[in-house]
PDB file of C-alpha atoms in Angstrom:
ATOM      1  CA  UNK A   1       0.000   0.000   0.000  1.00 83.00           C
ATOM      2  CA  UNK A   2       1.012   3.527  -0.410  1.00 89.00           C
ATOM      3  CA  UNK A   3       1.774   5.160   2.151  1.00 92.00           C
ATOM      4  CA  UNK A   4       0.799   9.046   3.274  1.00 92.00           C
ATOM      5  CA  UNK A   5       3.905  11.488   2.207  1.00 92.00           C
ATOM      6  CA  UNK A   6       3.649  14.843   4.375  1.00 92.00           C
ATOM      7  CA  UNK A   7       3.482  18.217   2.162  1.00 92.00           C
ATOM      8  CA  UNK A   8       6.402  20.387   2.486  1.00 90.00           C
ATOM      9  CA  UNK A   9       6.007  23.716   4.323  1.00 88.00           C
ATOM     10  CA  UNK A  10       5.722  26.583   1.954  1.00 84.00           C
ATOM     11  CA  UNK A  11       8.874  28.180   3.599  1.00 83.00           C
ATOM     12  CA  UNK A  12      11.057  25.580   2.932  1.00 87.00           C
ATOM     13  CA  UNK A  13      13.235  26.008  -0.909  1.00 87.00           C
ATOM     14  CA  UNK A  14      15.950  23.898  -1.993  1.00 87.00           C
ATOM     15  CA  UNK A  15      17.742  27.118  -3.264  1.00 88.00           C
ATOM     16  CA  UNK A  16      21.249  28.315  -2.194  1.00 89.00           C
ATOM     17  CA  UNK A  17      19.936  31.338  -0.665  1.00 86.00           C
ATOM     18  CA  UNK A  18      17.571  29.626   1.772  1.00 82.00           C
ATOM     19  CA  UNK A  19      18.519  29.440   5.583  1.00 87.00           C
ATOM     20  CA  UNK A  20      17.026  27.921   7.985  1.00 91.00           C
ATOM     21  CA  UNK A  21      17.367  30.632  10.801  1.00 92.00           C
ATOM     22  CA  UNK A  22      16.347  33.246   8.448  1.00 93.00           C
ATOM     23  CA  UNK A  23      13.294  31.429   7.393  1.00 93.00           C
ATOM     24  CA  UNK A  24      12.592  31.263  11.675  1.00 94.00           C
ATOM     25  CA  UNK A  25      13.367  35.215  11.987  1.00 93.00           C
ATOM     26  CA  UNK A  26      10.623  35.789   9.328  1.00 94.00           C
ATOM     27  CA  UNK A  27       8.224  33.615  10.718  1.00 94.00           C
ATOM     28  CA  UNK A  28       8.957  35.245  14.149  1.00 94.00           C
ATOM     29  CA  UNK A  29       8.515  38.254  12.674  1.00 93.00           C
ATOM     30  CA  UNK A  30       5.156  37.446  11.008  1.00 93.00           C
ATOM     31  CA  UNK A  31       2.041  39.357  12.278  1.00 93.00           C
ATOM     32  CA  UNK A  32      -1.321  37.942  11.103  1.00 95.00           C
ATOM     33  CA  UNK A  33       0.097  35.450   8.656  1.00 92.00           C
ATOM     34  CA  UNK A  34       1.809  38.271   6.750  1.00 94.00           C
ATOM     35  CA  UNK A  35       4.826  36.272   5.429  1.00 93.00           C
ATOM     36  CA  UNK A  36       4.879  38.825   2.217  1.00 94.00           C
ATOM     37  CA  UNK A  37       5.310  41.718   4.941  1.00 95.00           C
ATOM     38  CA  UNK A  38       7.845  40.061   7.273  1.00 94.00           C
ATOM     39  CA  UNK A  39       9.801  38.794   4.346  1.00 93.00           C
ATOM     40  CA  UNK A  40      10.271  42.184   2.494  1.00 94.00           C
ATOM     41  CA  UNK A  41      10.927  44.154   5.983  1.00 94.00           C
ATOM     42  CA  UNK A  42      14.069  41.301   6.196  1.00 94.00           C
ATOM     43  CA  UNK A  43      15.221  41.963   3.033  1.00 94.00           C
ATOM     44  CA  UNK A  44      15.263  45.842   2.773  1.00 94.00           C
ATOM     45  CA  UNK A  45      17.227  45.352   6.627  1.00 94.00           C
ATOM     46  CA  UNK A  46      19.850  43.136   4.443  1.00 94.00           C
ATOM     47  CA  UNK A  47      19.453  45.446   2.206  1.00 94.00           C
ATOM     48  CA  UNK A  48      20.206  48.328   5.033  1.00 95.00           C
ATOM     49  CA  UNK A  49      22.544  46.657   6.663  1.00 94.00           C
ATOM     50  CA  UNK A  50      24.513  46.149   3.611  1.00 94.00           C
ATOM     51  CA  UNK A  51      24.401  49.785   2.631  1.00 94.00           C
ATOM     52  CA  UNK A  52      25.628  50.826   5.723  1.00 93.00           C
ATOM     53  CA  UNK A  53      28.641  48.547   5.510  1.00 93.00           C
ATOM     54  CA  UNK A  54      29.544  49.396   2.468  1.00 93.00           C
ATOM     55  CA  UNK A  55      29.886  52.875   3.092  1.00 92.00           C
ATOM     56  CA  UNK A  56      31.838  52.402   6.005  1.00 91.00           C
ATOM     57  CA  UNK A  57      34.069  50.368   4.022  1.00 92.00           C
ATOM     58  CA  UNK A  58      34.608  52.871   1.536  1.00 91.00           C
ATOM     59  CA  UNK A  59      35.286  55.687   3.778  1.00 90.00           C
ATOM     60  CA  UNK A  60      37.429  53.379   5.584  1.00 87.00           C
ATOM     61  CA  UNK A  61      41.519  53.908   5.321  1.00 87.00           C
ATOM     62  CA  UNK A  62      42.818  50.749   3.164  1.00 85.00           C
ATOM     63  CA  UNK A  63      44.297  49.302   6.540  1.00 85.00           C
ATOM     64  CA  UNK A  64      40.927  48.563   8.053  1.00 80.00           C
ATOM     65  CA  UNK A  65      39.469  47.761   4.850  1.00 80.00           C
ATOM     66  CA  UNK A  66      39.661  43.945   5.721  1.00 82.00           C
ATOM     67  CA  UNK A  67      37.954  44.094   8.755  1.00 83.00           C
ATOM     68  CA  UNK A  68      34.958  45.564   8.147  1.00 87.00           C
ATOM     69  CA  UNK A  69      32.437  42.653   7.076  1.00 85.00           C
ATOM     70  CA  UNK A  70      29.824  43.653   4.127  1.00 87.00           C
ATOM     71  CA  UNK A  71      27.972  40.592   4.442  1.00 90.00           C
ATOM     72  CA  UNK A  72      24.632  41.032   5.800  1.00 92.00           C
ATOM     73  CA  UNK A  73      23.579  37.314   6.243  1.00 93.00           C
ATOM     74  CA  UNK A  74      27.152  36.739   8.269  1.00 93.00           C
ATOM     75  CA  UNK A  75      26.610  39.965  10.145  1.00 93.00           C
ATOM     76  CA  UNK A  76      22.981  38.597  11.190  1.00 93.00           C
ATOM     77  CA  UNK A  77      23.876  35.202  12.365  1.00 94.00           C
ATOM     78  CA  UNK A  78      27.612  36.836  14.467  1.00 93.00           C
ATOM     79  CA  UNK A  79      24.938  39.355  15.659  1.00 94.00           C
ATOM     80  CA  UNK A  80      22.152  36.223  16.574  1.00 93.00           C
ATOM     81  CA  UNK A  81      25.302  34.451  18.295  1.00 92.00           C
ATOM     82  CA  UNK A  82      26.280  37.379  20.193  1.00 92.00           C
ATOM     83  CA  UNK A  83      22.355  37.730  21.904  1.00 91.00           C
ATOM     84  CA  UNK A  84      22.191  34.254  22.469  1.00 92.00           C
ATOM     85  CA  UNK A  85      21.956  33.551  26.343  1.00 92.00           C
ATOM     86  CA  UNK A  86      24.448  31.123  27.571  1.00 89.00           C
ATOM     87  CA  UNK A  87      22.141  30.348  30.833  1.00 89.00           C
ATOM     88  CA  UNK A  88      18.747  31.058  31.338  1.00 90.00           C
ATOM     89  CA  UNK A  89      16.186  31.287  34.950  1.00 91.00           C
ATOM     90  CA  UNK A  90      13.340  29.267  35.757  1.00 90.00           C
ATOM     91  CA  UNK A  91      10.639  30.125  37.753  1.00 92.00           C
ATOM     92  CA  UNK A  92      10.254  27.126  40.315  1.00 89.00           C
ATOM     93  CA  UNK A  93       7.682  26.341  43.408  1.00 90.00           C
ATOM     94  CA  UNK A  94       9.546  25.178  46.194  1.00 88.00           C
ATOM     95  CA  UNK A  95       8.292  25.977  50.226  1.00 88.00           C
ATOM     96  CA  UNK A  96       5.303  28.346  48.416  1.00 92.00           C
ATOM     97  CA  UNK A  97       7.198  30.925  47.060  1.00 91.00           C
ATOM     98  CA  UNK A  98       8.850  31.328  43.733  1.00 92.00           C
ATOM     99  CA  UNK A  99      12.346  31.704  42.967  1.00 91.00           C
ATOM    100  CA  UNK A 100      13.920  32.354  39.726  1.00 91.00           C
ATOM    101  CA  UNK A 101      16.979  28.902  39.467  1.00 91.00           C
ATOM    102  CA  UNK A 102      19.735  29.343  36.669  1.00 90.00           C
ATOM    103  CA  UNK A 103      19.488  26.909  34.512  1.00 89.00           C
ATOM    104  CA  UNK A 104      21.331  25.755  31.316  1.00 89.00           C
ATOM    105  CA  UNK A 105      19.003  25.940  27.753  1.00 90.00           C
ATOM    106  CA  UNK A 106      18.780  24.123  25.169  1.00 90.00           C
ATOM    107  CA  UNK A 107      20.067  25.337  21.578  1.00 91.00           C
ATOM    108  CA  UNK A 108      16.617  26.078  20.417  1.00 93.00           C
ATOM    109  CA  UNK A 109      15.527  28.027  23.183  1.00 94.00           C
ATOM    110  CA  UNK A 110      18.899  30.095  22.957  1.00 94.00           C
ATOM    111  CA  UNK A 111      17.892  30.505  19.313  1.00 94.00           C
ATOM    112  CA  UNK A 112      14.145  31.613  20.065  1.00 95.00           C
ATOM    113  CA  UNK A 113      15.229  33.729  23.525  1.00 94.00           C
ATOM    114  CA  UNK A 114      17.752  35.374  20.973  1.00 94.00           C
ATOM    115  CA  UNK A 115      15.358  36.431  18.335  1.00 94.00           C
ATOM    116  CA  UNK A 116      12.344  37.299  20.691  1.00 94.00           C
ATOM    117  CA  UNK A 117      14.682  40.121  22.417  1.00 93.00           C
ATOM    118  CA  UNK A 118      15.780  41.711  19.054  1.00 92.00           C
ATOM    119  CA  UNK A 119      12.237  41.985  17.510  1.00 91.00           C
ATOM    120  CA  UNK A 120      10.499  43.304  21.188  1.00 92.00           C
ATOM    121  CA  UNK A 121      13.244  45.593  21.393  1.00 92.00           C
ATOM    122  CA  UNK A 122      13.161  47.095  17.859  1.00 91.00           C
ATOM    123  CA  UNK A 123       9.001  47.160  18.710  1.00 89.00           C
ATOM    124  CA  UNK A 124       8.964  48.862  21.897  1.00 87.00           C
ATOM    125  CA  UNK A 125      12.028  50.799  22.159  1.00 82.00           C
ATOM    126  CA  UNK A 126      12.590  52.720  19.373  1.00 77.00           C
ATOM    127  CA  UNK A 127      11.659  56.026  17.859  1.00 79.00           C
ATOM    128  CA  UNK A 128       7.908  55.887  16.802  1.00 80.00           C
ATOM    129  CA  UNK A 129       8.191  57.217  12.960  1.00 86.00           C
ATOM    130  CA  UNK A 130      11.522  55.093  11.682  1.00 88.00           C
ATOM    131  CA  UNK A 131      10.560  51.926  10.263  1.00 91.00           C
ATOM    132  CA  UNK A 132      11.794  48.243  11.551  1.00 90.00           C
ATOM    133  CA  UNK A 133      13.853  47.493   8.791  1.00 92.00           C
ATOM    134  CA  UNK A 134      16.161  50.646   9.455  1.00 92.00           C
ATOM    135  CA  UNK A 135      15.551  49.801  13.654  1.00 91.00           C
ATOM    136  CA  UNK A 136      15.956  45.922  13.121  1.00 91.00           C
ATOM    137  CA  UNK A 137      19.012  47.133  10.953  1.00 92.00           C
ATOM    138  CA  UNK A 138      20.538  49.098  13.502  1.00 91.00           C
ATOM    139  CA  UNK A 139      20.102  46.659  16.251  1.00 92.00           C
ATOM    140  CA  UNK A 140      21.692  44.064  14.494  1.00 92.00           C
ATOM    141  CA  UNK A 141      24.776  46.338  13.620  1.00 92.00           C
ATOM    142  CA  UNK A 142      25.390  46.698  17.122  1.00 92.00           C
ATOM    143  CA  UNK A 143      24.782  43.556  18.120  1.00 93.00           C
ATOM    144  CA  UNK A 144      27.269  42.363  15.913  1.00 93.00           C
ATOM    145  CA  UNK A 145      29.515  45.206  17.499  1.00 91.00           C
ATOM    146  CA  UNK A 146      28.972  43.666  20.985  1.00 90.00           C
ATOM    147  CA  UNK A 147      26.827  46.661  21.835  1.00 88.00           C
ATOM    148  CA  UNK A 148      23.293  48.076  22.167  1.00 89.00           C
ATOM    149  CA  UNK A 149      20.009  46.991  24.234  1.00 91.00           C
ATOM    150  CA  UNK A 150      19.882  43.286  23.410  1.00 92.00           C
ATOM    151  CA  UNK A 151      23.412  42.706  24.177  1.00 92.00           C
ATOM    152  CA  UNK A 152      22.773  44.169  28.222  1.00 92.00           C
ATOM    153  CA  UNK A 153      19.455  42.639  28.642  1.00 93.00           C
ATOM    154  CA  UNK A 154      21.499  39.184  27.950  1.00 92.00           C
ATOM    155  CA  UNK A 155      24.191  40.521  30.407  1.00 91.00           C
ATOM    156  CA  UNK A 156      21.295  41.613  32.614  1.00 92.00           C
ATOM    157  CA  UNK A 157      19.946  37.859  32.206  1.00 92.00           C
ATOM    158  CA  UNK A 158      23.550  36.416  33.204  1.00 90.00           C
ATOM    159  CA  UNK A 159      23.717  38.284  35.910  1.00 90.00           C
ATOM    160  CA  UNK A 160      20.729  37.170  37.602  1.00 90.00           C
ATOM    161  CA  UNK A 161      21.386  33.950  36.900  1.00 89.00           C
ATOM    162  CA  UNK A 162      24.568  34.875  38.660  1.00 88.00           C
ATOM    163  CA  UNK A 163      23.024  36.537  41.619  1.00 89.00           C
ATOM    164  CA  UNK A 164      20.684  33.321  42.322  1.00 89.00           C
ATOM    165  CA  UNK A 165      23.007  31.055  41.497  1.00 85.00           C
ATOM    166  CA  UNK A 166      22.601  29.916  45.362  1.00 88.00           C
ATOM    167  CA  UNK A 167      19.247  28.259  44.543  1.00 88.00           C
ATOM    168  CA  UNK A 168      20.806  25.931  41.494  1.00 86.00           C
ATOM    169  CA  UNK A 169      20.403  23.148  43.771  1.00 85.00           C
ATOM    170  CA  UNK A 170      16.356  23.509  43.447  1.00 85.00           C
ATOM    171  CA  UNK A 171      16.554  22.140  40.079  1.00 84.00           C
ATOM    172  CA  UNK A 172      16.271  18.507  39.615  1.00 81.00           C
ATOM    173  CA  UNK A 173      16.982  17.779  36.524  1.00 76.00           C
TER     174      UNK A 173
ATOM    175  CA  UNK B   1      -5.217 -23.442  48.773  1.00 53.00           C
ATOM    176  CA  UNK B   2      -8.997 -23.231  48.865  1.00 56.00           C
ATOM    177  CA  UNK B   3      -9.316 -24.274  53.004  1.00 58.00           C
ATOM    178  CA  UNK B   4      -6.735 -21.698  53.527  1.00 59.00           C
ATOM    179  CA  UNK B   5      -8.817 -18.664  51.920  1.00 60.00           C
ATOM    180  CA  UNK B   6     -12.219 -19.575  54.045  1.00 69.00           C
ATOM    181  CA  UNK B   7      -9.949 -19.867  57.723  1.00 86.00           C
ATOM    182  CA  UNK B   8      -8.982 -16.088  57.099  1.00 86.00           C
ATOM    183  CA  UNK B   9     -12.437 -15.072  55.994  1.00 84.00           C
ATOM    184  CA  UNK B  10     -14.000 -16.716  59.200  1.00 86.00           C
ATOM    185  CA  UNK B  11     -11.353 -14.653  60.799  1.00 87.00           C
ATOM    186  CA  UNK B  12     -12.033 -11.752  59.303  1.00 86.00           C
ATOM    187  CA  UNK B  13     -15.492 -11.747  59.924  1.00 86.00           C
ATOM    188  CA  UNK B  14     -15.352 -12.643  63.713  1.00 87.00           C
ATOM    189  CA  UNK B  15     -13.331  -8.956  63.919  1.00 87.00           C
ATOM    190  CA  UNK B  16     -15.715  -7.016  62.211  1.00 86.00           C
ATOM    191  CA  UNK B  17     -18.492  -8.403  63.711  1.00 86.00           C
ATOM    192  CA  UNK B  18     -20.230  -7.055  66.869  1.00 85.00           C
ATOM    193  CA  UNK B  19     -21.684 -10.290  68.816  1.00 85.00           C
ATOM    194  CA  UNK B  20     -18.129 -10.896  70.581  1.00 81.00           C
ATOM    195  CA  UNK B  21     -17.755  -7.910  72.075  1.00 82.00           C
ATOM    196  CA  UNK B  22     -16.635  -4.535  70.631  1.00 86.00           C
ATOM    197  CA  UNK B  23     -15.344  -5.160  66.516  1.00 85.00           C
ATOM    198  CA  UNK B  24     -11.878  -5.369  66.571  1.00 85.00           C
ATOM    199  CA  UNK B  25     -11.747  -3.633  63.244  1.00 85.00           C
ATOM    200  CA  UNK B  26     -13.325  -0.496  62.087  1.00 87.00           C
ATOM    201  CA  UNK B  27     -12.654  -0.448  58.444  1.00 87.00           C
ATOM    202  CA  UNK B  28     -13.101   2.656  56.392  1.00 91.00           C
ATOM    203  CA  UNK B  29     -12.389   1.200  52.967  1.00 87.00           C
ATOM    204  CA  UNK B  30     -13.123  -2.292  51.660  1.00 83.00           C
ATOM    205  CA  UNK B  31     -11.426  -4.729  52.938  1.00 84.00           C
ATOM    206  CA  UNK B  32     -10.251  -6.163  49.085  1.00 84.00           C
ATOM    207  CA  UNK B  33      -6.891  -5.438  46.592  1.00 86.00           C
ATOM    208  CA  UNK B  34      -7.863  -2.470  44.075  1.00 88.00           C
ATOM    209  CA  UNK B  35      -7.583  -2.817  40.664  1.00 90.00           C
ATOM    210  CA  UNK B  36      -4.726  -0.226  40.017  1.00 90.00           C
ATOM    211  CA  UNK B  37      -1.094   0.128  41.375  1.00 89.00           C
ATOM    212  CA  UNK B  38       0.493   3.060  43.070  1.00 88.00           C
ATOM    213  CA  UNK B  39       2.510   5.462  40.904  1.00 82.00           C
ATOM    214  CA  UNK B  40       5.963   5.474  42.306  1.00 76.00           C
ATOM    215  CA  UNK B  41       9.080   7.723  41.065  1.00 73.00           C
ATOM    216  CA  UNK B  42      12.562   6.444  41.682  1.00 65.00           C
ATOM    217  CA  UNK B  43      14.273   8.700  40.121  1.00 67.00           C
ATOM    218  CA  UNK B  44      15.724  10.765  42.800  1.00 70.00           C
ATOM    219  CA  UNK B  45      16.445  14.640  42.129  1.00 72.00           C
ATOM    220  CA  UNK B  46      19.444  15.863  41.434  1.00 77.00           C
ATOM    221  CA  UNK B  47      20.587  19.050  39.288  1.00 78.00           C
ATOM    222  CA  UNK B  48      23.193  18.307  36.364  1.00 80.00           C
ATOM    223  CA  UNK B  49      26.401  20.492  35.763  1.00 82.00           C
ATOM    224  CA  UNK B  50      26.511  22.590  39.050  1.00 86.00           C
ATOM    225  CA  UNK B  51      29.997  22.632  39.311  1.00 88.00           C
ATOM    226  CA  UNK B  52      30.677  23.945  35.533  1.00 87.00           C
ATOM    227  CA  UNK B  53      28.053  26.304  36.503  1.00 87.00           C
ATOM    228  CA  UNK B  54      29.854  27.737  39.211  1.00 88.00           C
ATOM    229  CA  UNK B  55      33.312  27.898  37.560  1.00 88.00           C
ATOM    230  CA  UNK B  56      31.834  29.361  34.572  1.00 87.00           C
ATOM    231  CA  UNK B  57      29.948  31.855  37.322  1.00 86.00           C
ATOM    232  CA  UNK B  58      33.328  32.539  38.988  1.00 88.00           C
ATOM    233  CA  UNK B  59      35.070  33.368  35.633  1.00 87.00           C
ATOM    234  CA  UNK B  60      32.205  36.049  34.730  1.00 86.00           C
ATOM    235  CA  UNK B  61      33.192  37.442  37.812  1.00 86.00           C
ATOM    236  CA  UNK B  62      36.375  38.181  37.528  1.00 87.00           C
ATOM    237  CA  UNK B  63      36.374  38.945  34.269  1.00 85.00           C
ATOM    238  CA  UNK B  64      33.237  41.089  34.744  1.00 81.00           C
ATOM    239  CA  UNK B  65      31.311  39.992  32.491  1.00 78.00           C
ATOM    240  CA  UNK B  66      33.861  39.600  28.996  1.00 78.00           C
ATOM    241  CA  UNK B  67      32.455  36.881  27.462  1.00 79.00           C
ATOM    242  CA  UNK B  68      35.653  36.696  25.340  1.00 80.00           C
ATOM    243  CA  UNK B  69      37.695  36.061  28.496  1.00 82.00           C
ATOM    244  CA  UNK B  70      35.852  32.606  29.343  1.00 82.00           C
ATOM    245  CA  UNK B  71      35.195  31.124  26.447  1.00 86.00           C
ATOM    246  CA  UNK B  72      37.092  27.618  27.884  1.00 87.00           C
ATOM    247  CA  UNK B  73      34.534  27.595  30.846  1.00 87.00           C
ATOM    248  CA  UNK B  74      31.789  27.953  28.475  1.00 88.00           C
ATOM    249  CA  UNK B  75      32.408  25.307  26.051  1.00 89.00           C
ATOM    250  CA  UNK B  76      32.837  23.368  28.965  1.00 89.00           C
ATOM    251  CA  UNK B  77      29.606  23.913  30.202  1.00 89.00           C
ATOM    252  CA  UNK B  78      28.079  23.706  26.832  1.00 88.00           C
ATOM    253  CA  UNK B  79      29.351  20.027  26.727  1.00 91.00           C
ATOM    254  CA  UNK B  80      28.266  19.027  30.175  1.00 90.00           C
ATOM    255  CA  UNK B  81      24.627  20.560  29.341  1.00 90.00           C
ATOM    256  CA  UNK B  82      25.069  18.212  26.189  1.00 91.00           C
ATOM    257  CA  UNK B  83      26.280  15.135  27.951  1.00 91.00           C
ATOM    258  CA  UNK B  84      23.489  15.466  30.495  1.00 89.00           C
ATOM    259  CA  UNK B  85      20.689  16.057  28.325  1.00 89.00           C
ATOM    260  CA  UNK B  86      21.860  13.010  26.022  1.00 90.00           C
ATOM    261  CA  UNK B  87      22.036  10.790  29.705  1.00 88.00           C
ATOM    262  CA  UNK B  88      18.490  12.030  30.447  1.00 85.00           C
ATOM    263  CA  UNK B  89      17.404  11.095  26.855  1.00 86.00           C
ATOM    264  CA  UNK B  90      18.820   7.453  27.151  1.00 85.00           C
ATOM    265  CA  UNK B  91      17.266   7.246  30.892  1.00 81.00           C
ATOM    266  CA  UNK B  92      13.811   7.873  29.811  1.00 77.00           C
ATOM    267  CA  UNK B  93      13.729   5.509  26.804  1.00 75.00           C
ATOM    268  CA  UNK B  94      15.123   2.789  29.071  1.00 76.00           C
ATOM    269  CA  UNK B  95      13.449   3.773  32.486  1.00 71.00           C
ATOM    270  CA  UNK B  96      10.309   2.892  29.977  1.00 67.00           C
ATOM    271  CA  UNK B  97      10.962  -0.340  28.588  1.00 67.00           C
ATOM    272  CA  UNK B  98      11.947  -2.440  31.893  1.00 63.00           C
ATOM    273  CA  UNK B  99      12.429  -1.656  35.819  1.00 64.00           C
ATOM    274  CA  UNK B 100      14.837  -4.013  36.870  1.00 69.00           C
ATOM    275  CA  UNK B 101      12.716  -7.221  36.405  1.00 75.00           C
ATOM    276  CA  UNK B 102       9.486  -5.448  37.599  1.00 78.00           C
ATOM    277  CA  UNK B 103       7.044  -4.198  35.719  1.00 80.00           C
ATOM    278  CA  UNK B 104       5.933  -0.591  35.728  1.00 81.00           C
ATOM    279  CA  UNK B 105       3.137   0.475  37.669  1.00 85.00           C
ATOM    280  CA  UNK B 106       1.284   2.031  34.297  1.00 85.00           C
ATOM    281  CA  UNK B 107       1.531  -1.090  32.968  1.00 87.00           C
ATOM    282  CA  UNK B 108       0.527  -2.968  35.702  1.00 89.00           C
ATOM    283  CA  UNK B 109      -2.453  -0.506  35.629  1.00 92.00           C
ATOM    284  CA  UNK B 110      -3.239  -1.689  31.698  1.00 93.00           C
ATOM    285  CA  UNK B 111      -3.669  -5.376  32.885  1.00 93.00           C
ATOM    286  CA  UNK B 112      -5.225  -4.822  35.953  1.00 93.00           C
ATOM    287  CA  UNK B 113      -7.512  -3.015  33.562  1.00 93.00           C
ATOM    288  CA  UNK B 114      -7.875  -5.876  31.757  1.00 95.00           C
ATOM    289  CA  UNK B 115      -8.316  -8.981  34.283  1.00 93.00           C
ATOM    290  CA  UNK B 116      -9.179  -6.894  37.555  1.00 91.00           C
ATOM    291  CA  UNK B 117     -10.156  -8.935  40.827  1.00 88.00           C
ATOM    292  CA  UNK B 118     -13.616  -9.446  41.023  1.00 85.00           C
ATOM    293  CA  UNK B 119     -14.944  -9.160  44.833  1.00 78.00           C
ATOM    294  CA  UNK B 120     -18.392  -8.343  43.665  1.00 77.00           C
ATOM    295  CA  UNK B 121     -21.224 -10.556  42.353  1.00 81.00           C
ATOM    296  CA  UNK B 122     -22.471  -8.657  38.965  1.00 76.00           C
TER     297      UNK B 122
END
């Protein structure tokens, strides 16, 4: 008998310019089943991103010519490794009160904790009238630089987990 | 087998009943085997990787924070987490298929389920 084959997601291509964590940053990004929307915003932030590089580059002297990196798909995933959280907190019950336990994560969760901050903080805490692709753009730039809002709410999160690292014993598992 | 079964019923009876003085038992619940098993967890509680944790930890300290100062302690971590999660992966699956010769209580459950005592005429 023949058996049931399962339909491939729309989001998945067997191009060369698919990736996989790009294809989860869009579908983060998706509002309303919007993929159109989310997709375009990503590619005008390439787009941005790559701009802005390029003119640096340019205005650069020739000796720091090699290091600046024009690539906006390797500046996005340095710039996704440099958010991700190394340890994360759990809320757990113990003696009827709460306390947050540092905990390691899993690479997924990294991955999702990672994306979640960038696109809540290029929501909430940016200027009203520029658009997320030039916000998500300049986020990412300084993430990659090791700097900006994402970067010290994952410093904030390690040092909590630092504070409380007294209760790691709570966890059992 | 069969004489044996009626001597402790005849026994039983003569301690619940009141003609010889007060009932030596007062049972709340029937006096019969239930057709399900208790749930028991052996796995005992214990948190993986605390002492990476805590070196890692110590490192951030001193180095305040530079994540490109403890990159060693890190990786190190990273590959306990791995280890551990791998170990807790392999526990399940076996903790599932056999419990050191006994069976596991859900599956006692199923074939109580299936052939359960019978202390009532239907």
């Amino acid at each position: 008998a023949v058996r049931p084959i399962k339909a491939a997601p729309p989001g998945l291509t067997s191009s060369v310019f698919s990736d996989p964590t790009v294809s989860k940053f869009v579908n983060m990004m998706m509002e309303d089943g919007d993929k159109v929307l989310a997709r375009s915003i990503i590619t005008q932030t390439f787009e941005s991103m790559k701009r802005k590089q390029v003119e640096k580059y340019h205005k650069a002297p020739a000796t720091e010519k090699e290091g600046i990196e024009c690539n906006p798909y390797t500046i996005f995933h340095q710039a996704l490794e440099n958010c991700k959280p190394i340890i994360g907190l759990i809320s757990i019950q113990k003696g009827g009160k709460y306390y947050q336990v540092p905990t390691p994560l899993t690479d997924s969760r990294r991955r999702f904790l990672a994306m979640k901050w960038l696109i809540t903080e290029c929501r909430d805490n940016k200027h009203r009238r520029t658009h997320m692709y030039e916000k998500l753009s300049q986020e990412l730039l300084a993430a990659f630089m090791n700097e900006g809002n994402v970067i010290k709410r994952k410093h904030d999160m390690h040092k909590m987990a630092e504070a409380n690292r007294a209760f790691a014993h709570y966890r059992w598992w | 087998m069969a004489t044996k079964g009626s001597g402790l019923q005849a026994k039983v009876s003569r301690m619940l009943s009141k003609d010889f003085g007060k009932p030596i038992l007062k049972p709340n619940k029937p006096l019969a085997l239930r057709n399900e098993v208790a749930n028991r967890k052996l796995r005992q509680g214990e948190a993986s990787c605390l002492t990476e944790m805590s070196v890692m930890m110590a490192c951030w300290k001193q180095s305040e924070f530079n994540h490109a100062a403890c990159t060693q302690e890190v990786q190190a971590f990273q590959r306990c987490t791995a280890l551990a999660q791998a170990e807790r992966k392999a526990r399940m699956g076996q903790e599932s298929s056999g419990q050191g010769g006994r069976l596991h209580p859900k599956q006692a459950n199923t074939l109580l389920k299936r052939h359960p005592n019978l202390y009532r005429e239907i």
